[in-house]
Short mmCIF file of C-alpha atoms in Angstrom, two decimals:
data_model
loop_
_atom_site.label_atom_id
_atom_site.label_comp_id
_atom_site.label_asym_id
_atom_site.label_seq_id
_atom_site.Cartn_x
_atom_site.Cartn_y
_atom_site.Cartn_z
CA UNK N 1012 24.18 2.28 33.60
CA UNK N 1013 20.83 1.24 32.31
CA UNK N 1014 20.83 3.77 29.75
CA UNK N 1015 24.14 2.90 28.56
CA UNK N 1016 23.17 -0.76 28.14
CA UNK N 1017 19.83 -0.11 26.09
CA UNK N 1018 22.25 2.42 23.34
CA UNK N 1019 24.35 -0.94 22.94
CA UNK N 1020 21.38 -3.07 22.55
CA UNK N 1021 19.11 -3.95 19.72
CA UNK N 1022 16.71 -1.40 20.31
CA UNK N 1023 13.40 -2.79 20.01
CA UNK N 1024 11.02 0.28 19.55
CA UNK N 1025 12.60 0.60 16.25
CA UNK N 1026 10.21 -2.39 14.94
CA UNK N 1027 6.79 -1.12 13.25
CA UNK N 1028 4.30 -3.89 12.46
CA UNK N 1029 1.96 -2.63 10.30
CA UNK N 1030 -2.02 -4.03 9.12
CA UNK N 1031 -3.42 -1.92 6.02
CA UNK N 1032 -7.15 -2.50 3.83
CA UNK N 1033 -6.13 -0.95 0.37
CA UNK N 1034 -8.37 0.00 -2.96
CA UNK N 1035 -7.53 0.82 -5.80
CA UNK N 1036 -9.24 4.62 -6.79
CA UNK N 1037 -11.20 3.86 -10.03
CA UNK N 1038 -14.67 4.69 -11.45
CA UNK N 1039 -15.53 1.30 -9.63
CA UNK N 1040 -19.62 2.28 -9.66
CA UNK N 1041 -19.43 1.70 -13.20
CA UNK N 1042 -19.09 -1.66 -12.82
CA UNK N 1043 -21.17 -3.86 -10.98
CA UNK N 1044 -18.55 -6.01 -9.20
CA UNK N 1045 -19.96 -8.58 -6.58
CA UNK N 1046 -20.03 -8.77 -2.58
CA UNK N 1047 -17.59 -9.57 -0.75
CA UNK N 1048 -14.82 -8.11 0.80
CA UNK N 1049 -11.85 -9.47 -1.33
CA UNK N 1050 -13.43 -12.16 -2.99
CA UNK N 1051 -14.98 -10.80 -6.82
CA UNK N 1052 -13.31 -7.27 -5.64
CA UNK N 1053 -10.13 -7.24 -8.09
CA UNK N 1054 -9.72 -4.26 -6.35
CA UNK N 1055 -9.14 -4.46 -2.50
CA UNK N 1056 -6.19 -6.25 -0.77
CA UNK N 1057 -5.12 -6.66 3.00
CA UNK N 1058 -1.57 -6.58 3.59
CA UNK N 1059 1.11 -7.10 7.10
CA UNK N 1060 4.20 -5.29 6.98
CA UNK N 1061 6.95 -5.38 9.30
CA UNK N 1062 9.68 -2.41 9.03
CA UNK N 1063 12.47 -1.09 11.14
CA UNK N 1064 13.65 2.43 12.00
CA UNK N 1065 17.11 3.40 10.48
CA UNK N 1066 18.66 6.17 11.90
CA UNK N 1067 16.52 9.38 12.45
CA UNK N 1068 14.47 9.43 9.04
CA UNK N 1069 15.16 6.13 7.17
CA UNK N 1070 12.62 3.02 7.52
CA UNK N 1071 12.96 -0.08 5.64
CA UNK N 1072 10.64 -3.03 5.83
CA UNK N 1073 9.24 -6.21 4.36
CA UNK N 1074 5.22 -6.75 3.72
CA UNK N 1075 3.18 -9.58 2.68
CA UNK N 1076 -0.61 -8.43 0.89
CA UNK N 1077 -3.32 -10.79 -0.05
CA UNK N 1078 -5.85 -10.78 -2.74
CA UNK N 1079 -8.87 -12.22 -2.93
CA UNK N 1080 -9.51 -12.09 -7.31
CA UNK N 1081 -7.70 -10.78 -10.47
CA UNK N 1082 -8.71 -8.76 -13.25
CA UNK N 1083 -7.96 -11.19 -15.91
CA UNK N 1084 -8.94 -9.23 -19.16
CA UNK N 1085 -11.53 -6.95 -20.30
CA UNK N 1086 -13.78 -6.34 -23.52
CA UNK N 1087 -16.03 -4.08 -24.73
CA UNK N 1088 -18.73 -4.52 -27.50
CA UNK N 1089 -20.72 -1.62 -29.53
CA UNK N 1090 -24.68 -2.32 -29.19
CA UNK N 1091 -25.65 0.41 -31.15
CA UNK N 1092 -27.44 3.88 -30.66
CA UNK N 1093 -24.17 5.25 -29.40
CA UNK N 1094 -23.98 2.76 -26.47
CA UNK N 1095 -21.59 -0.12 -25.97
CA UNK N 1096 -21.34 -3.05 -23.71
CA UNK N 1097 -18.18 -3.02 -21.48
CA UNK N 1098 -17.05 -5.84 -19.03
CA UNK N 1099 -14.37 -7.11 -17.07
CA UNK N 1100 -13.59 -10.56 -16.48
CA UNK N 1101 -12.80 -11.32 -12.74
CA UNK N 1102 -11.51 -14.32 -11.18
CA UNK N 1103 -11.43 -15.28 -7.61
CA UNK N 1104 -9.07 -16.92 -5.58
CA UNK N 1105 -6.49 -16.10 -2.94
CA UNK N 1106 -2.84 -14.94 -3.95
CA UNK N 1107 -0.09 -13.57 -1.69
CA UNK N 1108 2.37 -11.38 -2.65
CA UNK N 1109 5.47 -9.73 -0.90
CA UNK N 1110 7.54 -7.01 -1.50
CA UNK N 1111 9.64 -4.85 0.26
CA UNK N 1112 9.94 -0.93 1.06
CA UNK N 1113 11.99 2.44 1.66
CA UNK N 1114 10.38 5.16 3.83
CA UNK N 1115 11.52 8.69 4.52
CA UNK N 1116 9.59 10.12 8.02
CA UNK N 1117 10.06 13.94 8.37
CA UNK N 1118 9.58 13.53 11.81
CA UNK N 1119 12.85 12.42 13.27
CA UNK N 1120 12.88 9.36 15.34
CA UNK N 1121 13.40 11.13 18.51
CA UNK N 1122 10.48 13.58 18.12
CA UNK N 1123 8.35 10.66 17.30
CA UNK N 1124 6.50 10.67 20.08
CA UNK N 1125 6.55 14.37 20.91
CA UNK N 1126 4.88 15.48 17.39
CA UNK N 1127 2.05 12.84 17.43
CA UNK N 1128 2.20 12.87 13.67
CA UNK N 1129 4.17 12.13 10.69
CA UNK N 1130 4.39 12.19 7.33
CA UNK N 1131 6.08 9.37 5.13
CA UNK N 1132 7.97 9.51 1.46
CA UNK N 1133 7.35 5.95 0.57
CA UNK N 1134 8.84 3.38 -2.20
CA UNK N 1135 7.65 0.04 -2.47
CA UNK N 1136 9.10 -3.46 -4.86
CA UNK N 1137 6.09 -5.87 -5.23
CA UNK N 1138 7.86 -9.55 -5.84
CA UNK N 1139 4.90 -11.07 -5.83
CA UNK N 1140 3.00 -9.46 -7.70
CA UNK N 1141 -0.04 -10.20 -6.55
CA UNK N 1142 -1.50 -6.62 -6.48
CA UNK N 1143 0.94 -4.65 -8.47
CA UNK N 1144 3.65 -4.86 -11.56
CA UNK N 1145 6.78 -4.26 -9.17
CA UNK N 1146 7.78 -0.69 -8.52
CA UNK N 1147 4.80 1.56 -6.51
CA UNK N 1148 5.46 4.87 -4.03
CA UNK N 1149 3.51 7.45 -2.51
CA UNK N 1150 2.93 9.03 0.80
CA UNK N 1151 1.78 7.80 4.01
CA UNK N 1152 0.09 10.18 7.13
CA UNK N 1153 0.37 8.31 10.27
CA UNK N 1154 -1.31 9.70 14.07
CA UNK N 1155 -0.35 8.61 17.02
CA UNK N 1156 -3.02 7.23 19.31
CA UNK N 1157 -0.72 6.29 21.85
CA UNK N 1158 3.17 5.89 22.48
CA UNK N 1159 2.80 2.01 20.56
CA UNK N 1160 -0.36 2.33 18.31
CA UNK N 1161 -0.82 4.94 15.53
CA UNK N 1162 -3.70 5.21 12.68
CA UNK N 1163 -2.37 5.42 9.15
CA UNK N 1164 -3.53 6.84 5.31
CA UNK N 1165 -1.49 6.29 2.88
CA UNK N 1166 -1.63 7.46 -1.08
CA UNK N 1167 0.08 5.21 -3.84
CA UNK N 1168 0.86 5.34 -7.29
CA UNK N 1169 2.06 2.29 -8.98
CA UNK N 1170 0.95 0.07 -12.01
CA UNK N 1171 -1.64 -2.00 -9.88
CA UNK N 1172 -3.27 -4.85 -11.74
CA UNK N 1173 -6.90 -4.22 -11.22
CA UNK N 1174 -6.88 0.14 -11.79
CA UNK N 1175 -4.29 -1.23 -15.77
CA UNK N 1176 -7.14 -3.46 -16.67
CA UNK N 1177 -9.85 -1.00 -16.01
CA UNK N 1178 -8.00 1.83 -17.60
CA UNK N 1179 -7.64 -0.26 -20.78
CA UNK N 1180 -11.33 -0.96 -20.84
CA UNK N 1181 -11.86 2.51 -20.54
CA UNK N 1182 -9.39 3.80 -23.24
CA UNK N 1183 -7.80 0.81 -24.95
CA UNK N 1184 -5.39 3.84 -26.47
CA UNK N 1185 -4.01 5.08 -22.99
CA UNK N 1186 -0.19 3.27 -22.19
CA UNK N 1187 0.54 4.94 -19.14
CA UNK N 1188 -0.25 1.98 -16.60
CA UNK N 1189 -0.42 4.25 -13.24
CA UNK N 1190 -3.05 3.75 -10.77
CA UNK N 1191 -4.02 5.14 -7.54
CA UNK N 1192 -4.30 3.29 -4.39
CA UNK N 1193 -5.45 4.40 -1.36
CA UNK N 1194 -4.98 2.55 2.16
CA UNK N 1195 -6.04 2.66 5.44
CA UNK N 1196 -4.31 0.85 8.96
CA UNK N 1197 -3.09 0.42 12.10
CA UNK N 1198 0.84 0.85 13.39
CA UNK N 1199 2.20 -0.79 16.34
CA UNK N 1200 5.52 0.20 17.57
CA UNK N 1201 7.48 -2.73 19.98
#
């Protein structure tokens, strides 16, 4: 009887609340940017995402990511003797953005917990755009530590503001705005 009352009920262990630290993969040690964990780093961000469970493969979710500075433009300047002068100009101050996302597990839902792991097709919509242009996706590795917490990695590609304005400085020829991003967090299932 207990059973059949929990398959008619809002099942709660379908909720995922997830914390991730991001960067963005660039040639950062070129550039001297300054300390601080978000603040004069264009290219970190911190973001809470909450998702549900569809089904046996399908997630869909909502997330909220927070910036501490922008990449506002960048310049270069030829000093001579083959060498230039490159810079980016960096701004600080706190933005939130929100978006929301598509996931496809390979691990069914019911196996969840019997695998340990999982491996995610992921497609995210930044509104905000705080940290990227709007469309992103890439793939997310998540390991169970216990039945309600899990570690996660995840890979992105998208057009993220920090990785467009570097890649311009680098090659003010190169259009194709896609970046890498690379994340790191912790899962908790309800």
């Amino acid at each position: 009887m207990g059973n059949m009352a929990m398959a008619q009920g809002f099942d709660w262990h379908r909720i995922n609340i997830a914390v991730d630290a991001s960067t963005q993969l660039t040639a950062t040690s070129v550039l001297q940017l300054g300390s601080g964990v978000l603040a004069n780093r264009p290219n970190r961000s911190v973001s809470l995402a909450v998702n549900y469970r569809l089904w046996q493969h399908w997630e869909v979710g909502f997330y909220a990511n927070l910036v501490g500075s922008n990449a506002m433009s960048s310049g270069g300047q030829d000093i001579g003797n083959g060498q230039s002068l490159q810079w980016i100009f960096v701004t600080n101050g706190y933005e939130v953005g929100w978006g929301v996302t598509a996931q496809f597990h390979i691990i069914p839902y019911r196996f969840r917990h019997e695998m340990g792991i999982d491996m995610t097709l992921r497609l995210g919509f930044d509104f905000g755009e705080a940290e990227a242009d709007n469309f992103w996706g890439g793939v997310r590795y998540t390991y169970s530590l216990s039945r309600h917490v899990a570690l996660s990695a995840s890979f992105d590609l998208g057009s993220f503001y920090f990785g467009r304005t570097y890649n311009r400085l680098i090659d003010p020829d190169w259009h194709l705005d896609l970046n890498t991003r690379f994340s790191f967090g912790v899962q908790v299932e309800l």
